[in-house]
N, CA, C and O atoms as CSV, one atom per row, in Angstrom:
chain,resi,resn,atom,element,x,y,z
A,1,VAL,N,N,90.687,-102.260,54.300
A,1,VAL,CA,C,90.911,-102.992,53.576
A,1,VAL,C,C,89.820,-104.029,53.082
A,1,VAL,O,O,89.195,-104.561,54.000
A,2,PRO,N,N,89.494,-104.395,51.852
A,2,PRO,CA,C,88.408,-105.251,51.686
A,2,PRO,C,C,88.586,-106.320,52.154
A,2,PRO,O,O,89.756,-106.585,52.430
A,3,LEU,N,N,87.661,-107.236,52.403
A,3,LEU,CA,C,87.966,-108.598,53.246
A,3,LEU,C,C,88.612,-109.781,52.270
A,3,LEU,O,O,89.563,-110.446,52.681
A,4,ARG,N,N,88.126,-109.969,51.155
A,4,ARG,CA,C,88.941,-110.552,49.749
A,4,ARG,C,C,90.410,-110.181,49.778
A,4,ARG,O,O,91.282,-111.048,49.832
A,5,ALA,N,N,90.697,-108.774,49.739
A,5,ALA,CA,C,92.180,-108.473,49.703
A,5,ALA,C,C,93.204,-109.052,50.766
A,5,ALA,O,O,94.328,-109.531,50.615
A,6,PHE,N,N,92.388,-108.830,51.947
A,6,PHE,CA,C,92.635,-109.178,53.414
A,6,PHE,C,C,93.122,-110.602,53.413
A,6,PHE,O,O,94.223,-110.911,53.867
A,7,ASP,N,N,92.178,-111.558,52.832
A,7,ASP,CA,C,92.257,-112.951,52.708
A,7,ASP,C,C,93.394,-113.532,51.792
A,7,ASP,O,O,94.134,-114.497,51.985
A,8,ARG,N,N,93.316,-112.714,50.805
A,8,ARG,CA,C,94.680,-113.046,49.598
A,8,ARG,C,C,95.946,-112.781,50.631
A,8,ARG,O,O,96.551,-113.801,50.963
A,9,GLU,N,N,96.387,-111.598,51.145
A,9,GLU,CA,C,97.219,-111.364,51.898
A,9,GLU,C,C,97.696,-112.233,52.900
A,9,GLU,O,O,98.882,-112.519,53.068
A,10,PHE,N,N,96.465,-112.765,53.753
A,10,PHE,CA,C,96.846,-113.358,54.972
A,10,PHE,C,C,97.153,-114.755,54.302
A,10,PHE,O,O,98.158,-115.294,54.765
A,11,THR,N,N,96.387,-115.569,53.142
A,11,THR,CA,C,96.696,-116.915,52.673
A,11,THR,C,C,98.120,-116.978,52.169
A,11,THR,O,O,98.775,-118.000,52.371
A,12,ALA,N,N,98.836,-115.556,51.282
A,12,ALA,CA,C,99.840,-115.572,50.591
A,12,ALA,C,C,100.951,-115.519,52.104
A,12,ALA,O,O,101.999,-116.164,52.081
A,13,LEU,N,N,100.611,-114.797,53.179
A,13,LEU,CA,C,101.663,-114.847,53.966
A,13,LEU,C,C,101.531,-116.180,54.868
A,13,LEU,O,O,102.489,-116.589,55.524
A,14,ALA,N,N,100.890,-116.511,54.862
A,14,ALA,CA,C,100.603,-117.857,55.623
A,14,ALA,C,C,101.344,-119.006,54.880
A,14,ALA,O,O,101.646,-119.976,55.575
A,15,HIS,N,N,101.702,-119.030,53.467
A,15,HIS,CA,C,102.005,-119.831,52.582
A,15,HIS,C,C,103.708,-119.221,52.228
A,15,HIS,O,O,104.446,-119.775,51.413
A,16,GLY,N,N,104.059,-118.088,52.969
A,16,GLY,CA,C,105.142,-117.637,52.429
A,16,GLY,C,C,105.648,-116.883,51.282
A,16,GLY,O,O,106.747,-116.481,50.901
A,17,VAL,N,N,104.552,-116.844,50.912
A,17,VAL,CA,C,104.707,-116.064,49.253
A,17,VAL,C,C,104.514,-114.132,49.335
A,17,VAL,O,O,103.611,-113.545,49.932
A,18,ASP,N,N,105.471,-113.591,48.673
A,18,ASP,CA,C,105.710,-112.377,48.697
A,18,ASP,C,C,104.558,-111.945,47.616
A,18,ASP,O,O,104.695,-112.308,46.448
A,19,LEU,N,N,103.477,-111.206,47.990
A,19,LEU,CA,C,102.544,-110.891,46.902
A,19,LEU,C,C,102.982,-110.085,45.950
A,19,LEU,O,O,102.459,-110.327,44.862
A,20,SER,N,N,103.802,-109.154,45.951
A,20,SER,CA,C,104.559,-108.357,45.132
A,20,SER,C,C,104.773,-108.983,43.643
A,20,SER,O,O,104.298,-108.701,42.543
A,21,THR,N,N,106.018,-110.290,44.257
A,21,THR,CA,C,106.542,-110.536,43.351
A,21,THR,C,C,106.167,-112.330,43.034
A,21,THR,O,O,106.857,-112.853,42.159
A,22,GLY,N,N,105.382,-112.985,43.553
A,22,GLY,CA,C,104.948,-113.959,43.635
A,22,GLY,C,C,106.407,-115.192,43.912
A,22,GLY,O,O,106.477,-116.352,43.505
A,23,THR,N,N,107.123,-114.641,44.489
A,23,THR,CA,C,108.188,-115.607,45.070
A,23,THR,C,C,108.252,-115.792,46.506
A,23,THR,O,O,107.551,-115.103,47.248
A,24,ARG,N,N,109.116,-116.753,46.988
A,24,ARG,CA,C,108.934,-116.780,48.370
A,24,ARG,C,C,109.588,-115.296,49.384
A,24,ARG,O,O,110.353,-114.361,49.147
A,25,SER,N,N,108.920,-115.679,50.364
A,25,SER,CA,C,108.907,-114.513,51.011
A,25,SER,C,C,110.211,-114.553,51.731
A,25,SER,O,O,110.689,-115.684,51.649
A,26,ARG,N,N,111.210,-113.453,52.631
A,26,ARG,CA,C,112.428,-114.121,52.928
A,26,ARG,C,C,112.121,-115.160,54.243
A,26,ARG,O,O,112.862,-116.069,54.619
A,27,PHE,N,N,110.726,-114.734,54.870
A,27,PHE,CA,C,110.651,-115.659,56.171
A,27,PHE,C,C,110.597,-117.186,55.765
A,27,PHE,O,O,111.199,-118.063,56.385
A,28,ARG,N,N,109.897,-117.378,54.780
A,28,ARG,CA,C,110.003,-119.011,54.194
A,28,ARG,C,C,111.344,-119.022,53.870
A,28,ARG,O,O,111.880,-120.009,54.375
A,29,ASN,N,N,112.138,-118.311,53.215
A,29,ASN,CA,C,113.592,-118.774,52.923
A,29,ASN,C,C,114.186,-119.166,54.178
A,29,ASN,O,O,114.586,-120.319,54.342
A,30,ILE,N,N,114.263,-118.346,55.011
A,30,ILE,CA,C,114.840,-118.670,56.641
A,30,ILE,C,C,114.650,-119.951,56.855
A,30,ILE,O,O,115.543,-120.788,56.988
A,31,ASP,N,N,112.909,-120.232,56.912
A,31,ASP,CA,C,112.375,-121.384,57.146
A,31,ASP,C,C,113.162,-122.611,56.072
A,31,ASP,O,O,113.741,-123.586,56.550
A,32,ASP,N,N,113.107,-122.474,55.263
A,32,ASP,CA,C,113.645,-123.776,54.135
A,32,ASP,C,C,115.209,-123.931,54.516
A,32,ASP,O,O,115.772,-125.002,54.747
A,33,LEU,N,N,115.791,-122.658,54.535
A,33,LEU,CA,C,117.420,-122.751,55.101
A,33,LEU,C,C,117.472,-123.366,55.942
A,33,LEU,O,O,118.106,-124.376,55.636
A,34,MET,N,N,117.028,-123.398,57.362
A,34,MET,CA,C,117.004,-123.977,58.569
A,34,MET,C,C,116.598,-125.539,58.592
A,34,MET,O,O,116.893,-126.415,59.404
A,35,ALA,N,N,115.895,-125.576,57.534
A,35,ALA,CA,C,115.315,-127.133,57.353
A,35,ALA,C,C,116.471,-127.783,56.510
A,35,ALA,O,O,116.874,-128.908,56.809
A,36,GLU,N,N,117.039,-127.038,55.395
A,36,GLU,CA,C,117.842,-127.663,54.687
A,36,GLU,C,C,119.146,-127.875,55.669
A,36,GLU,O,O,119.515,-129.048,55.711
A,37,GLN,N,N,119.718,-127.187,56.265
A,37,GLN,CA,C,120.718,-127.080,57.308
A,37,GLN,C,C,120.442,-128.412,58.119
A,37,GLN,O,O,121.361,-129.223,58.011
A,38,LYS,N,N,119.562,-128.745,58.772
A,38,LYS,CA,C,119.219,-130.051,59.430
A,38,LYS,C,C,119.582,-131.060,58.624
A,38,LYS,O,O,120.585,-131.690,58.959
A,39,VAL,N,N,118.993,-131.381,57.606
A,39,VAL,CA,C,119.137,-132.142,56.763
A,39,VAL,C,C,120.596,-132.599,56.453
A,39,VAL,O,O,120.925,-133.782,56.532
A,40,MET,N,N,121.365,-131.702,56.133
A,40,MET,CA,C,122.922,-131.242,55.892
A,40,MET,C,C,123.686,-132.157,56.910
A,40,MET,O,O,124.431,-133.098,56.636
A,41,ALA,N,N,123.331,-131.664,58.179
A,41,ALA,CA,C,123.627,-132.016,59.437
A,41,ALA,C,C,123.685,-133.464,59.849
A,41,ALA,O,O,124.657,-133.962,60.416
A,42,ARG,N,N,122.779,-133.992,59.584
A,42,ARG,CA,C,122.231,-135.363,59.483
A,42,ARG,C,C,122.828,-136.083,58.840
A,42,ARG,O,O,123.507,-136.922,59.432
A,43,HIS,N,N,122.827,-136.060,57.508
A,43,HIS,CA,C,124.005,-136.512,56.080
A,43,HIS,C,C,125.203,-136.109,56.489
A,43,HIS,O,O,125.975,-136.702,55.736
A,44,GLY,N,N,125.911,-135.377,57.320
A,44,GLY,CA,C,127.199,-134.705,56.654
A,44,GLY,C,C,127.434,-134.232,55.602
A,44,GLY,O,O,128.509,-134.645,55.168
A,45,THR,N,N,126.902,-133.495,54.913
A,45,THR,CA,C,127.012,-132.604,53.645
A,45,THR,C,C,126.867,-131.141,53.695
A,45,THR,O,O,126.266,-130.475,54.538
A,46,THR,N,N,127.540,-130.734,52.617
A,46,THR,CA,C,127.308,-129.247,52.649
A,46,THR,C,C,126.431,-128.792,51.531
A,46,THR,O,O,125.812,-129.566,50.801
A,47,CYS,N,N,126.415,-127.739,51.457
A,47,CYS,CA,C,125.817,-126.622,50.301
A,47,CYS,C,C,126.234,-125.189,50.114
A,47,CYS,O,O,126.820,-124.597,51.020
A,48,ALA,N,N,125.941,-124.597,48.934
A,48,ALA,CA,C,126.198,-123.417,48.957
A,48,ALA,C,C,125.268,-122.509,48.909
A,48,ALA,O,O,124.329,-122.878,48.205
A,49,VAL,N,N,125.131,-121.433,49.382
A,49,VAL,CA,C,123.651,-120.088,49.304
A,49,VAL,C,C,124.413,-118.891,48.818
A,49,VAL,O,O,125.403,-118.378,49.341
A,50,ALA,N,N,123.608,-118.439,47.433
A,50,ALA,CA,C,123.995,-117.379,46.789
A,50,ALA,C,C,123.083,-116.433,47.373
A,50,ALA,O,O,121.982,-116.834,47.750
A,51,PHE,N,N,123.425,-115.163,47.500
A,51,PHE,CA,C,122.389,-114.142,47.675
A,51,PHE,C,C,122.965,-113.083,46.858
A,51,PHE,O,O,124.137,-112.705,46.885
A,52,GLY,N,N,121.765,-112.527,45.934
A,52,GLY,CA,C,121.962,-111.438,45.112
A,52,GLY,C,C,121.573,-110.012,45.663
A,52,GLY,O,O,121.198,-109.924,46.832
A,53,SER,N,N,121.662,-108.699,44.721
A,53,SER,CA,C,121.628,-107.695,44.804
A,53,SER,C,C,121.114,-106.861,43.666
A,53,SER,O,O,122.134,-106.634,43.014
A,54,LEU,N,N,120.117,-106.283,43.066
A,54,LEU,CA,C,119.938,-105.507,41.884
A,54,LEU,C,C,120.326,-104.513,41.986
A,54,LEU,O,O,119.781,-103.847,42.866
A,55,ASP,N,N,121.244,-103.960,41.334
A,55,ASP,CA,C,121.720,-102.758,41.353
A,55,ASP,C,C,120.895,-101.656,40.753
A,55,ASP,O,O,119.924,-101.885,40.032
A,56,GLN,N,N,121.327,-100.400,41.087
A,56,GLN,CA,C,120.248,-99.407,40.677
A,56,GLN,C,C,118.602,-99.743,40.877
A,56,GLN,O,O,117.764,-99.320,40.080
A,57,PHE,N,N,118.270,-100.550,42.033
A,57,PHE,CA,C,116.703,-100.647,41.735
A,57,PHE,C,C,116.201,-99.236,42.647
A,57,PHE,O,O,115.263,-98.524,42.288
A,58,ASP,N,N,116.823,-99.055,43.584
A,58,ASP,CA,C,116.149,-97.676,44.045
A,58,ASP,C,C,115.834,-96.611,43.271
A,58,ASP,O,O,114.847,-95.884,43.382
A,59,GLU,N,N,117.072,-96.524,42.159
A,59,GLU,CA,C,116.737,-95.764,41.213
A,59,GLU,C,C,115.438,-95.948,40.557
A,59,GLU,O,O,114.563,-95.089,40.666
A,60,ILE,N,N,115.274,-96.988,39.905
A,60,ILE,CA,C,113.977,-97.291,39.043
A,60,ILE,C,C,112.915,-96.989,39.961
A,60,ILE,O,O,112.131,-96.145,39.526
A,61,ASN,N,N,112.639,-97.482,41.225
A,61,ASN,CA,C,111.821,-96.962,42.209
A,61,ASN,C,C,111.498,-95.274,42.173
A,61,ASN,O,O,110.442,-94.651,42.069
A,62,THR,N,N,112.463,-94.984,42.265
A,62,THR,CA,C,112.431,-93.189,42.412
A,62,THR,C,C,112.009,-92.657,40.983
A,62,THR,O,O,111.051,-91.907,40.796
A,63,LEU,N,N,112.789,-93.109,40.070
A,63,LEU,CA,C,112.438,-92.279,39.037
A,63,LEU,C,C,110.939,-92.995,38.295
A,63,LEU,O,O,110.435,-92.280,37.429
A,64,HIS,N,N,110.481,-93.853,38.482
A,64,HIS,CA,C,109.608,-94.967,37.785
A,64,HIS,C,C,108.045,-94.715,38.666
A,64,HIS,O,O,106.925,-94.346,38.311
A,65,GLY,N,N,108.652,-95.124,39.959
A,65,GLY,CA,C,107.201,-95.313,40.936
A,65,GLY,C,C,107.414,-96.576,41.276
A,65,GLY,O,O,108.117,-97.335,40.609
A,66,ALA,N,N,106.824,-96.891,42.336
A,66,ALA,CA,C,106.574,-98.054,43.100
A,66,ALA,C,C,106.151,-99.298,42.244
A,66,ALA,O,O,106.538,-100.458,42.386
A,67,GLU,N,N,105.353,-98.844,41.409
A,67,GLU,CA,C,104.342,-100.020,40.649
A,67,GLU,C,C,105.225,-100.656,39.541
A,67,GLU,O,O,105.208,-101.852,39.251
A,68,THR,N,N,106.110,-99.568,38.873
A,68,THR,CA,C,106.977,-100.071,38.004
A,68,THR,C,C,108.067,-100.687,38.784
A,68,THR,O,O,108.635,-101.560,38.127
A,69,GLY,N,N,108.551,-100.519,39.981
A,69,GLY,CA,C,109.770,-100.826,40.858
A,69,GLY,C,C,109.065,-102.568,40.835
A,69,GLY,O,O,109.891,-103.396,40.451
A,70,THR,N,N,108.042,-102.989,41.104
A,70,THR,CA,C,107.516,-103.855,41.787
A,70,THR,C,C,107.355,-104.935,40.526
A,70,THR,O,O,107.538,-106.149,40.618
A,71,ARG,N,N,107.054,-104.363,39.591
A,71,ARG,CA,C,107.355,-105.093,38.177
A,71,ARG,C,C,108.479,-105.300,37.885
A,71,ARG,O,O,108.758,-106.421,37.461
A,72,ALA,N,N,109.399,-104.404,37.995
A,72,ALA,CA,C,110.834,-104.991,37.503
A,72,ALA,C,C,111.330,-105.798,38.669
A,72,ALA,O,O,112.353,-106.417,38.377
A,73,LEU,N,N,110.918,-105.979,39.895
A,73,LEU,CA,C,111.161,-107.137,41.328
A,73,LEU,C,C,110.555,-108.438,40.645
A,73,LEU,O,O,111.133,-109.506,40.841
A,74,ALA,N,N,109.458,-108.397,39.881
A,74,ALA,CA,C,108.741,-109.565,39.414
A,74,ALA,C,C,109.473,-110.098,38.240
A,74,ALA,O,O,109.793,-111.286,38.178
A,75,THR,N,N,109.793,-109.076,37.129
A,75,THR,CA,C,110.367,-109.858,36.058
A,75,THR,C,C,111.774,-110.435,36.398
A,75,THR,O,O,112.051,-111.514,35.874
A,76,ALA,N,N,112.852,-109.749,37.350
A,76,ALA,CA,C,113.913,-110.348,37.635
A,76,ALA,C,C,113.557,-111.394,38.647
A,76,ALA,O,O,114.580,-112.011,38.945
A,77,ALA,N,N,112.710,-111.747,39.166
A,77,ALA,CA,C,112.844,-112.683,39.741
A,77,ALA,C,C,112.249,-114.254,39.045
A,77,ALA,O,O,112.689,-115.382,39.267
A,78,ASP,N,N,111.064,-113.820,38.118
A,78,ASP,CA,C,110.887,-114.379,37.048
A,78,ASP,C,C,112.131,-115.202,36.488
A,78,ASP,O,O,112.407,-116.383,36.696
A,79,CYS,N,N,112.588,-114.561,35.967
A,79,CYS,CA,C,114.433,-114.753,34.951
A,79,CYS,C,C,115.080,-115.381,36.025
A,79,CYS,O,O,115.678,-116.422,35.753
A,80,ILE,N,N,115.091,-115.065,36.942
A,80,ILE,CA,C,116.397,-115.829,38.173
A,80,ILE,C,C,115.766,-117.236,38.374
A,80,ILE,O,O,116.536,-118.195,38.305
A,81,MET,N,N,114.647,-117.428,38.578
A,81,MET,CA,C,113.867,-118.708,38.778
A,81,MET,C,C,113.933,-119.639,37.361
A,81,MET,O,O,114.047,-120.865,37.358
A,82,LYS,N,N,113.859,-118.978,36.436
A,82,LYS,CA,C,113.765,-119.594,35.230
A,82,LYS,C,C,115.116,-120.429,35.004
A,82,LYS,O,O,115.173,-121.422,34.280
A,83,THR,N,N,116.267,-119.859,35.767
A,83,THR,CA,C,117.569,-120.226,35.181
A,83,THR,C,C,118.140,-121.449,36.315
A,83,THR,O,O,119.229,-121.995,36.137
């Protein structure tokens, strides 16, 4: 692995970013949720968390390849983050 690529991956990992989609990694999401839980406990408040699944994503990946699957994930993540 070239040094620049390793540095980019390490930096993204350190900041909790998924390089494929540019979104938060699942590890960062867990850390953020745990921090939010502490805030809610302190203030006696509640919140809701929603998780979703992309139907037939495996089919996109299988039929069109990993690169296309990654672009589909990135596009879906971009649309979700805008709403």
